[in-house]
Tab-separated table of N, CA and C in Angstrom:
chain	number	residue	atom	x	y	z
F	1	MET	N	0.834	-1.170	0.000
F	1	MET	CA	0.000	0.000	0.000
F	1	MET	C	0.883	1.240	0.000
F	2	ARG	N	0.468	2.258	-0.665
F	2	ARG	CA	1.324	3.440	-0.701
F	2	ARG	C	0.781	4.528	0.209
F	3	GLU	N	1.693	5.397	0.609
F	3	GLU	CA	1.362	6.482	1.520
F	3	GLU	C	0.508	7.518	0.807
F	4	THR	N	-0.510	8.005	1.494
F	4	THR	CA	-1.352	9.056	0.936
F	4	THR	C	-1.125	10.350	1.707
F	5	GLY	N	-1.693	11.407	1.216
F	5	GLY	CA	-1.537	12.706	1.845
F	5	GLY	C	-2.235	12.830	3.190
F	6	TRP	N	-3.153	11.912	3.496
F	6	TRP	CA	-3.896	12.003	4.748
F	6	TRP	C	-3.024	11.726	5.963
F	7	LEU	N	-1.898	11.079	5.786
F	7	LEU	CA	-1.000	10.809	6.908
F	7	LEU	C	-0.528	12.127	7.537
F	8	GLY	N	-0.469	13.172	6.754
F	8	GLY	CA	-0.079	14.479	7.271
F	8	GLY	C	-0.991	14.958	8.390
F	9	TRP	N	-2.268	14.582	8.358
F	9	TRP	CA	-3.187	14.971	9.423
F	9	TRP	C	-2.800	14.315	10.742
F	10	ILE	N	-2.310	13.096	10.690
F	10	ILE	CA	-1.884	12.421	11.921
F	10	ILE	C	-0.630	13.103	12.460
F	11	TRP	N	0.285	13.446	11.579
F	11	TRP	CA	1.482	14.181	12.007
F	11	TRP	C	1.080	15.527	12.594
F	12	PHE	N	0.152	16.212	11.950
F	12	PHE	CA	-0.353	17.487	12.461
F	12	PHE	C	-0.938	17.297	13.859
F	13	ALA	N	-1.763	16.267	14.030
F	13	ALA	CA	-2.391	16.012	15.329
F	13	ALA	C	-1.332	15.746	16.399
F	14	GLY	N	-0.343	14.932	16.089
F	14	GLY	CA	0.714	14.630	17.051
F	14	GLY	C	1.511	15.866	17.436
F	15	ILE	N	1.881	16.640	16.448
F	15	ILE	CA	2.659	17.860	16.714
F	15	ILE	C	1.823	18.867	17.505
F	16	MET	N	0.548	19.018	17.143
F	16	MET	CA	-0.312	19.954	17.869
F	16	MET	C	-0.516	19.508	19.312
F	17	MET	N	-0.590	18.199	19.547
F	17	MET	CA	-0.730	17.720	20.917
F	17	MET	C	0.530	18.026	21.727
F	18	ILE	N	1.679	17.900	21.113
F	18	ILE	CA	2.923	18.246	21.812
F	18	ILE	C	2.932	19.740	22.138
F	19	VAL	N	2.520	20.568	21.188
F	19	VAL	CA	2.482	22.018	21.409
F	19	VAL	C	1.447	22.375	22.476
F	20	MET	N	0.229	21.830	22.352
F	20	MET	CA	-0.818	22.122	23.335
F	20	MET	C	-0.415	21.641	24.721
F	21	GLY	N	0.169	20.462	24.794
F	21	GLY	CA	0.609	19.940	26.079
F	21	GLY	C	1.676	20.817	26.705
F	22	SER	N	2.590	21.299	25.882
F	22	SER	CA	3.637	22.189	26.389
F	22	SER	C	3.043	23.488	26.902
F	23	PHE	N	2.100	24.058	26.166
F	23	PHE	CA	1.447	25.285	26.608
F	23	PHE	C	0.648	25.053	27.890
F	24	ASN	N	-0.047	23.917	27.974
F	24	ASN	CA	-0.787	23.610	29.205
F	24	ASN	C	0.162	23.497	30.388
F	25	ALA	N	1.287	22.841	30.178
F	25	ALA	CA	2.267	22.697	31.258
F	25	ALA	C	2.765	24.073	31.702
F	26	ILE	N	2.999	24.958	30.748
F	26	ILE	CA	3.435	26.317	31.088
F	26	ILE	C	2.335	27.044	31.860
F	27	GLU	N	1.071	26.906	31.417
F	27	GLU	CA	-0.054	27.510	32.149
F	27	GLU	C	-0.083	27.006	33.585
F	28	GLY	N	0.110	25.707	33.757
F	28	GLY	CA	0.102	25.121	35.089
F	28	GLY	C	1.232	25.639	35.950
F	29	LEU	N	2.420	25.740	35.365
F	29	LEU	CA	3.560	26.262	36.120
F	29	LEU	C	3.354	27.720	36.507
F	30	VAL	N	2.770	28.503	35.615
F	30	VAL	CA	2.491	29.907	35.931
F	30	VAL	C	1.485	29.988	37.076
F	31	ALA	N	0.460	29.145	37.044
F	31	ALA	CA	-0.531	29.143	38.125
F	31	ALA	C	0.106	28.748	39.448
F	32	LEU	N	1.094	27.855	39.408
F	32	LEU	CA	1.753	27.412	40.638
F	32	LEU	C	2.721	28.451	41.195
F	33	PHE	N	3.491	29.081	40.321
F	33	PHE	CA	4.568	29.951	40.789
F	33	PHE	C	4.276	31.447	40.691
F	34	ARG	N	3.308	31.823	39.842
F	34	ARG	CA	2.949	33.240	39.701
F	34	ARG	C	1.437	33.360	39.606
F	35	GLY	N	0.762	32.908	40.635
F	35	GLY	CA	-0.698	32.896	40.659
F	35	GLY	C	-1.323	34.253	40.413
F	36	GLU	N	-0.607	35.318	40.771
F	36	GLU	CA	-1.150	36.668	40.568
F	36	GLU	C	-1.286	37.018	39.084
F	37	TYR	N	-0.665	36.238	38.210
F	37	TYR	CA	-0.777	36.465	36.767
F	37	TYR	C	-2.229	36.280	36.313
F	38	TYR	N	-2.920	35.309	36.914
F	38	TYR	CA	-4.312	35.046	36.570
F	38	TYR	C	-5.211	35.829	37.512
F	39	VAL	N	-6.010	36.704	36.949
F	39	VAL	CA	-6.919	37.513	37.742
F	39	VAL	C	-8.275	36.823	37.723
F	40	VAL	N	-8.709	36.380	38.894
F	40	VAL	CA	-9.989	35.694	39.000
F	40	VAL	C	-10.882	36.525	39.909
F	41	THR	N	-12.036	36.939	39.371
F	41	THR	CA	-12.977	37.723	40.170
F	41	THR	C	-14.086	36.822	40.684
F	42	GLU	N	-14.977	37.378	41.500
F	42	GLU	CA	-16.068	36.592	42.072
F	42	GLU	C	-17.026	36.063	41.002
F	43	GLU	N	-17.193	36.805	39.915
F	43	GLU	CA	-18.122	36.394	38.868
F	43	GLU	C	-17.585	35.267	38.002
F	44	GLN	N	-16.299	35.060	38.031
F	44	GLN	CA	-15.702	34.047	37.174
F	44	GLN	C	-15.728	32.691	37.867
F	45	VAL	N	-15.909	31.667	37.079
F	45	VAL	CA	-15.987	30.323	37.634
F	45	VAL	C	-14.673	29.604	37.366
F	46	LEU	N	-14.017	29.239	38.441
F	46	LEU	CA	-12.838	28.393	38.362
F	46	LEU	C	-13.070	27.345	39.427
F	47	VAL	N	-13.195	26.104	39.027
F	47	VAL	CA	-13.655	25.041	39.901
F	47	VAL	C	-12.756	24.863	41.126
F	48	PHE	N	-11.455	24.984	40.962
F	48	PHE	CA	-10.511	24.780	42.052
F	48	PHE	C	-9.782	26.084	42.347
F	49	ASP	N	-9.014	26.117	43.437
F	49	ASP	CA	-8.143	27.260	43.651
F	49	ASP	C	-7.002	27.179	42.634
F	50	LEU	N	-6.265	28.256	42.481
F	50	LEU	CA	-5.240	28.301	41.426
F	50	LEU	C	-4.135	27.272	41.620
F	51	THR	N	-3.801	26.921	42.853
F	51	THR	CA	-2.758	25.920	43.074
F	51	THR	C	-3.212	24.557	42.573
F	52	ALA	N	-4.422	24.153	42.940
F	52	ALA	CA	-4.947	22.866	42.458
F	52	ALA	C	-5.083	22.894	40.935
F	53	TRP	N	-5.585	24.011	40.416
F	53	TRP	CA	-5.745	24.126	38.966
F	53	TRP	C	-4.384	24.063	38.265
F	54	GLY	N	-3.371	24.660	38.879
F	54	GLY	CA	-2.028	24.602	38.303
F	54	GLY	C	-1.513	23.183	38.200
F	55	TRP	N	-1.691	22.401	39.266
F	55	TRP	CA	-1.235	21.005	39.236
F	55	TRP	C	-2.008	20.186	38.208
F	56	ILE	N	-3.324	20.388	38.152
F	56	ILE	CA	-4.148	19.646	37.181
F	56	ILE	C	-3.742	19.998	35.761
F	57	THR	N	-3.581	21.278	35.490
F	57	THR	CA	-3.204	21.717	34.143
F	57	THR	C	-1.809	21.235	33.779
F	58	LEU	N	-0.891	21.260	34.724
F	58	LEU	CA	0.460	20.757	34.479
F	58	LEU	C	0.427	19.270	34.144
F	59	LEU	N	-0.317	18.493	34.913
F	59	LEU	CA	-0.415	17.052	34.667
F	59	LEU	C	-1.057	16.756	33.314
F	60	ILE	N	-2.158	17.434	33.021
F	60	ILE	CA	-2.819	17.243	31.720
F	60	ILE	C	-1.861	17.615	30.591
F	61	GLY	N	-1.139	18.717	30.763
F	61	GLY	CA	-0.197	19.148	29.727
F	61	GLY	C	0.877	18.117	29.450
F	62	ILE	N	1.447	17.557	30.504
F	62	ILE	CA	2.480	16.536	30.327
F	62	ILE	C	1.906	15.313	29.618
F	63	LEU	N	0.733	14.868	30.047
F	63	LEU	CA	0.111	13.692	29.423
F	63	LEU	C	-0.242	13.945	27.956
F	64	VAL	N	-0.766	15.137	27.657
F	64	VAL	CA	-1.120	15.467	26.271
F	64	VAL	C	0.133	15.491	25.388
F	65	ALA	N	1.215	16.086	25.883
F	65	ALA	CA	2.461	16.136	25.100
F	65	ALA	C	3.019	14.732	24.872
F	66	LEU	N	2.997	13.893	25.894
F	66	LEU	CA	3.477	12.512	25.732
F	66	LEU	C	2.600	11.725	24.756
F	67	ALA	N	1.294	11.933	24.827
F	67	ALA	CA	0.388	11.258	23.889
F	67	ALA	C	0.636	11.732	22.464
F	68	GLY	N	0.957	13.004	22.288
F	68	GLY	CA	1.284	13.516	20.951
F	68	GLY	C	2.530	12.852	20.402
F	69	GLY	N	3.535	12.685	21.257
F	69	GLY	CA	4.748	11.980	20.826
F	69	GLY	C	4.461	10.535	20.469
F	70	ALA	N	3.628	9.882	21.264
F	70	ALA	CA	3.265	8.490	20.971
F	70	ALA	C	2.451	8.395	19.688
F	71	LEU	N	1.635	9.394	19.436
F	71	LEU	CA	0.826	9.403	18.212
F	71	LEU	C	1.713	9.424	16.974
F	72	LEU	N	2.839	10.106	17.065
F	72	LEU	CA	3.760	10.159	15.924
F	72	LEU	C	4.380	8.791	15.622
F	73	SER	N	4.337	7.875	16.589
F	73	SER	CA	4.882	6.529	16.371
F	73	SER	C	3.952	5.675	15.511
F	74	GLY	N	2.681	6.064	15.429
F	74	GLY	CA	1.732	5.306	14.622
F	74	GLY	C	1.041	4.190	15.383
F	75	ALA	N	1.284	4.061	16.676
F	75	ALA	CA	0.679	2.992	17.471
F	75	ALA	C	-0.826	3.198	17.610
F	76	ALA	N	-1.562	2.098	17.511
F	76	ALA	CA	-3.025	2.176	17.615
F	76	ALA	C	-3.452	2.655	19.001
F	77	TRP	N	-2.790	2.185	20.056
F	77	TRP	CA	-3.152	2.607	21.414
F	77	TRP	C	-2.962	4.107	21.583
F	78	ALA	N	-1.981	4.670	20.885
F	78	ALA	CA	-1.707	6.106	20.999
F	78	ALA	C	-2.866	6.925	20.433
F	79	ARG	N	-3.539	6.398	19.428
F	79	ARG	CA	-4.684	7.114	18.870
F	79	ARG	C	-5.826	7.185	19.877
F	80	VAL	N	-6.072	6.085	20.564
F	80	VAL	CA	-7.138	6.062	21.573
F	80	VAL	C	-6.797	7.028	22.708
F	81	VAL	N	-5.569	6.949	23.204
F	81	VAL	CA	-5.135	7.832	24.294
F	81	VAL	C	-5.182	9.292	23.850
F	82	ALA	N	-4.772	9.566	22.614
F	82	ALA	CA	-4.777	10.938	22.106
F	82	ALA	C	-6.192	11.508	22.072
F	83	VAL	N	-7.146	10.729	21.615
F	83	VAL	CA	-8.526	11.207	21.556
F	83	VAL	C	-9.062	11.448	22.964
F	84	VAL	N	-8.832	10.515	23.880
F	84	VAL	CA	-9.318	10.672	25.255
F	84	VAL	C	-8.711	11.913	25.904
F	85	LEU	N	-7.401	12.100	25.755
F	85	LEU	CA	-6.746	13.259	26.367
F	85	LEU	C	-7.140	14.567	25.689
F	86	ALA	N	-7.403	14.541	24.390
F	86	ALA	CA	-7.868	15.758	23.707
F	86	ALA	C	-9.253	16.149	24.224
F	87	VAL	N	-10.108	15.162	24.484
F	87	VAL	CA	-11.429	15.442	25.054
F	87	VAL	C	-11.276	16.015	26.467
F	88	ILE	N	-10.432	15.387	27.283
F	88	ILE	CA	-10.203	15.871	28.653
F	88	ILE	C	-9.646	17.297	28.628
F	89	ASN	N	-8.700	17.544	27.730
F	89	ASN	CA	-8.108	18.873	27.627
F	89	ASN	C	-9.153	19.910	27.219
F	90	ALA	N	-10.011	19.573	26.274
F	90	ALA	CA	-11.052	20.510	25.838
F	90	ALA	C	-12.011	20.823	26.981
F	91	VAL	N	-12.421	19.802	27.715
F	91	VAL	CA	-13.334	20.016	28.842
F	91	VAL	C	-12.643	20.829	29.940
F	92	ALA	N	-11.367	20.542	30.197
F	92	ALA	CA	-10.624	21.281	31.213
F	92	ALA	C	-10.516	22.762	30.839
F	93	GLN	N	-10.401	23.042	29.563
F	93	GLN	CA	-10.304	24.436	29.119
F	93	GLN	C	-11.608	25.194	29.365
F	94	LEU	N	-12.724	24.479	29.423
F	94	LEU	CA	-14.002	25.145	29.724
F	94	LEU	C	-13.970	25.803	31.091
F	95	ALA	N	-13.311	25.175	32.051
F	95	ALA	CA	-13.224	25.754	33.385
F	95	ALA	C	-12.309	26.979	33.401
F	96	PHE	N	-11.428	27.078	32.419
F	96	PHE	CA	-10.454	28.156	32.349
F	96	PHE	C	-10.898	29.277	31.413
F	97	VAL	N	-12.031	29.086	30.739
F	97	VAL	CA	-12.472	30.033	29.712
F	97	VAL	C	-12.771	31.412	30.295
F	98	SER	N	-13.189	31.495	31.550
F	98	SER	CA	-13.481	32.801	32.135
F	98	SER	C	-12.213	33.584	32.449
F	99	VAL	N	-11.095	32.883	32.625
F	99	VAL	CA	-9.830	33.537	32.920
F	99	VAL	C	-9.135	33.989	31.630
F	100	HIS	N	-9.111	33.112	30.634
F	100	HIS	CA	-8.503	33.414	29.334
F	100	HIS	C	-9.432	32.934	28.214
F	101	PRO	N	-10.465	33.725	27.884
F	101	PRO	CA	-11.468	33.245	26.919
F	101	PRO	C	-10.920	32.967	25.519
F	102	LEU	N	-10.092	33.837	24.990
F	102	LEU	CA	-9.578	33.631	23.632
F	102	LEU	C	-8.678	32.405	23.574
F	103	TRP	N	-7.754	32.302	24.517
F	103	TRP	CA	-6.830	31.170	24.520
F	103	TRP	C	-7.580	29.852	24.698
F	104	SER	N	-8.517	29.813	25.622
F	104	SER	CA	-9.281	28.584	25.856
F	104	SER	C	-10.077	28.182	24.622
F	105	THR	N	-10.649	29.149	23.942
F	105	THR	CA	-11.409	28.866	22.723
F	105	THR	C	-10.498	28.303	21.631
F	106	ILE	N	-9.315	28.865	21.496
F	106	ILE	CA	-8.355	28.362	20.501
F	106	ILE	C	-7.952	26.921	20.834
F	107	VAL	N	-7.667	26.654	22.100
F	107	VAL	CA	-7.251	25.303	22.503
F	107	VAL	C	-8.382	24.308	22.277
F	108	ILE	N	-9.608	24.693	22.606
F	108	ILE	CA	-10.752	23.799	22.377
F	108	ILE	C	-10.891	23.501	20.889
F	109	ALA	N	-10.753	24.514	20.037
F	109	ALA	CA	-10.832	24.309	18.584
F	109	ALA	C	-9.713	23.378	18.098
F	110	LEU	N	-8.515	23.547	18.638
F	110	LEU	CA	-7.407	22.660	18.267
F	110	LEU	C	-7.664	21.227	18.736
F	111	CYS	N	-8.236	21.081	19.914
F	111	CYS	CA	-8.572	19.741	20.410
F	111	CYS	C	-9.578	19.059	19.488
F	112	VAL	N	-10.582	19.803	19.063
F	112	VAL	CA	-11.583	19.251	18.142
F	112	VAL	C	-10.924	18.851	16.820
F	113	THR	N	-10.015	19.668	16.318
F	113	THR	CA	-9.303	19.350	15.080
F	113	THR	C	-8.449	18.098	15.241
F	114	VAL	N	-7.767	17.974	16.374
F	114	VAL	CA	-6.953	16.784	16.646
F	114	VAL	C	-7.841	15.543	16.710
F	115	ILE	N	-8.961	15.641	17.422
F	115	ILE	CA	-9.882	14.503	17.512
F	115	ILE	C	-10.355	14.101	16.132
F	116	TRP	N	-10.731	15.074	15.320
F	116	TRP	CA	-11.199	14.777	13.958
F	116	TRP	C	-10.096	14.080	13.151
F	117	ALA	N	-8.901	14.618	13.202
F	117	ALA	CA	-7.796	14.043	12.413
F	117	ALA	C	-7.519	12.612	12.824
F	118	VAL	N	-7.501	12.350	14.109
F	118	VAL	CA	-7.166	11.011	14.591
F	118	VAL	C	-8.294	10.029	14.299
F	119	VAL	N	-9.527	10.445	14.522
F	119	VAL	CA	-10.651	9.535	14.304
F	119	VAL	C	-10.854	9.247	12.817
F	120	VAL	N	-10.780	10.268	11.991
F	120	VAL	CA	-11.069	10.092	10.566
F	120	VAL	C	-9.892	9.489	9.804
F	121	HIS	N	-8.665	9.885	10.149
F	121	HIS	CA	-7.505	9.465	9.361
F	121	HIS	C	-6.507	8.617	10.139
F	122	GLY	N	-6.880	8.156	11.322
F	122	GLY	CA	-5.964	7.387	12.158
F	122	GLY	C	-5.511	6.084	11.547
F	123	SER	N	-6.389	5.420	10.812
F	123	SER	CA	-6.010	4.135	10.222
F	123	SER	C	-4.913	4.290	9.177
F	124	GLU	N	-4.764	5.463	8.628
F	124	GLU	CA	-3.698	5.735	7.666
F	124	GLU	C	-2.324	5.531	8.303
F	125	ALA	N	-2.199	5.874	9.579
F	125	ALA	CA	-0.918	5.720	10.277
F	125	ALA	C	-0.552	4.252	10.399
F	126	ASP	N	-1.523	3.395	10.706
F	126	ASP	CA	-1.258	1.952	10.798
F	126	ASP	C	-0.794	1.396	9.474
F	127	THR	N	-1.526	1.721	8.419
F	127	THR	CA	-1.225	1.205	7.092
F	127	THR	C	0.155	1.647	6.630
F	128	THR	N	0.463	2.915	6.799
F	128	THR	CA	1.747	3.442	6.342
F	128	THR	C	2.892	2.897	7.170
F	129	THR	N	2.724	2.810	8.483
F	129	THR	CA	3.783	2.294	9.342
F	129	THR	C	4.074	0.839	9.011
F	130	ALA	N	3.031	0.026	8.833
F	130	ALA	CA	3.229	-1.390	8.510
F	130	ALA	C	3.905	-1.540	7.155
F	131	THR	N	3.490	-0.747	6.175
F	131	THR	CA	4.074	-0.819	4.842
F	131	THR	C	5.537	-0.393	4.875
F	132	THR	N	5.837	0.678	5.590
F	132	THR	CA	7.213	1.173	5.664
F	132	THR	C	8.113	0.148	6.330
F	133	LYS	N	7.660	-0.476	7.412
F	133	LYS	CA	8.454	-1.495	8.090
F	133	LYS	C	8.705	-2.681	7.160
F	134	PHE	N	7.668	-3.098	6.414
F	134	PHE	CA	7.800	-4.238	5.528
F	134	PHE	C	8.768	-3.930	4.386
F	135	GLU	N	8.649	-2.734	3.814
F	135	GLU	CA	9.495	-2.371	2.691
F	135	GLU	C	10.946	-2.180	3.097
F	136	SER	N	11.199	-1.787	4.369
F	136	SER	CA	12.570	-1.564	4.796
F	136	SER	C	13.216	-2.827	5.372
F	137	SER	N	12.446	-3.909	5.443
F	137	SER	CA	12.970	-5.171	5.970
F	137	SER	C	14.032	-5.726	5.021
F	138	PRO	N	15.153	-6.251	5.567
F	138	PRO	CA	16.205	-6.785	4.702
F	138	PRO	C	15.733	-8.013	3.929
F	139	HIS	N	14.752	-8.732	4.443
F	139	HIS	CA	14.249	-9.929	3.759
F	139	HIS	C	13.384	-9.575	2.571
F	140	HIS	N	12.887	-8.385	2.551
F	140	HIS	CA	12.005	-7.956	1.479
F	140	HIS	C	12.790	-7.590	0.215
F	141	ARG	N	14.024	-7.212	0.385
F	141	ARG	CA	14.800	-6.726	-0.766
F	141	ARG	C	15.195	-7.821	-1.638
C-alpha cells in the first residue's frame, strides 16, 4: 500500500498535541509559581483554587504532550489515548475560559481538530507504518 496525503493529518495532530501539552504545562507552572498572573474575580468560575488548577493543568499538559509523541509513532493505542486526552483537555479548558477566553477557545478548537484528524484518518498511520516497516525489511529486498 502506498502512503497518501492524509498521513499528514496524523502528524499534524501529534505535533499539535505536543504544542498544546507544552502550553498547558506552562499555564500550570504559571498558576503554581505566579498565581497573581491570573486575575480571577467573584463572577468568574474556576472550579478549584489556582494551586490545584495549576497542578491539574500541568499534569494534563504533560500527558497530552506525551500522547502527541506516541501518536507520531503510529501505534493504535496512541490514537485512543490521544482522543481521550484531547477530550479531557477541551473540557478542562471550559473551566479556564473565564480567565482566558480567547486562549481557551483556541485550545478547544485545536482539540476538536486533533480529535477529527485522529478519528477520521488514524487508520492511515497503521497502514503506512506497517508498509514502511515491511518495505525496509532486509528480507524484502
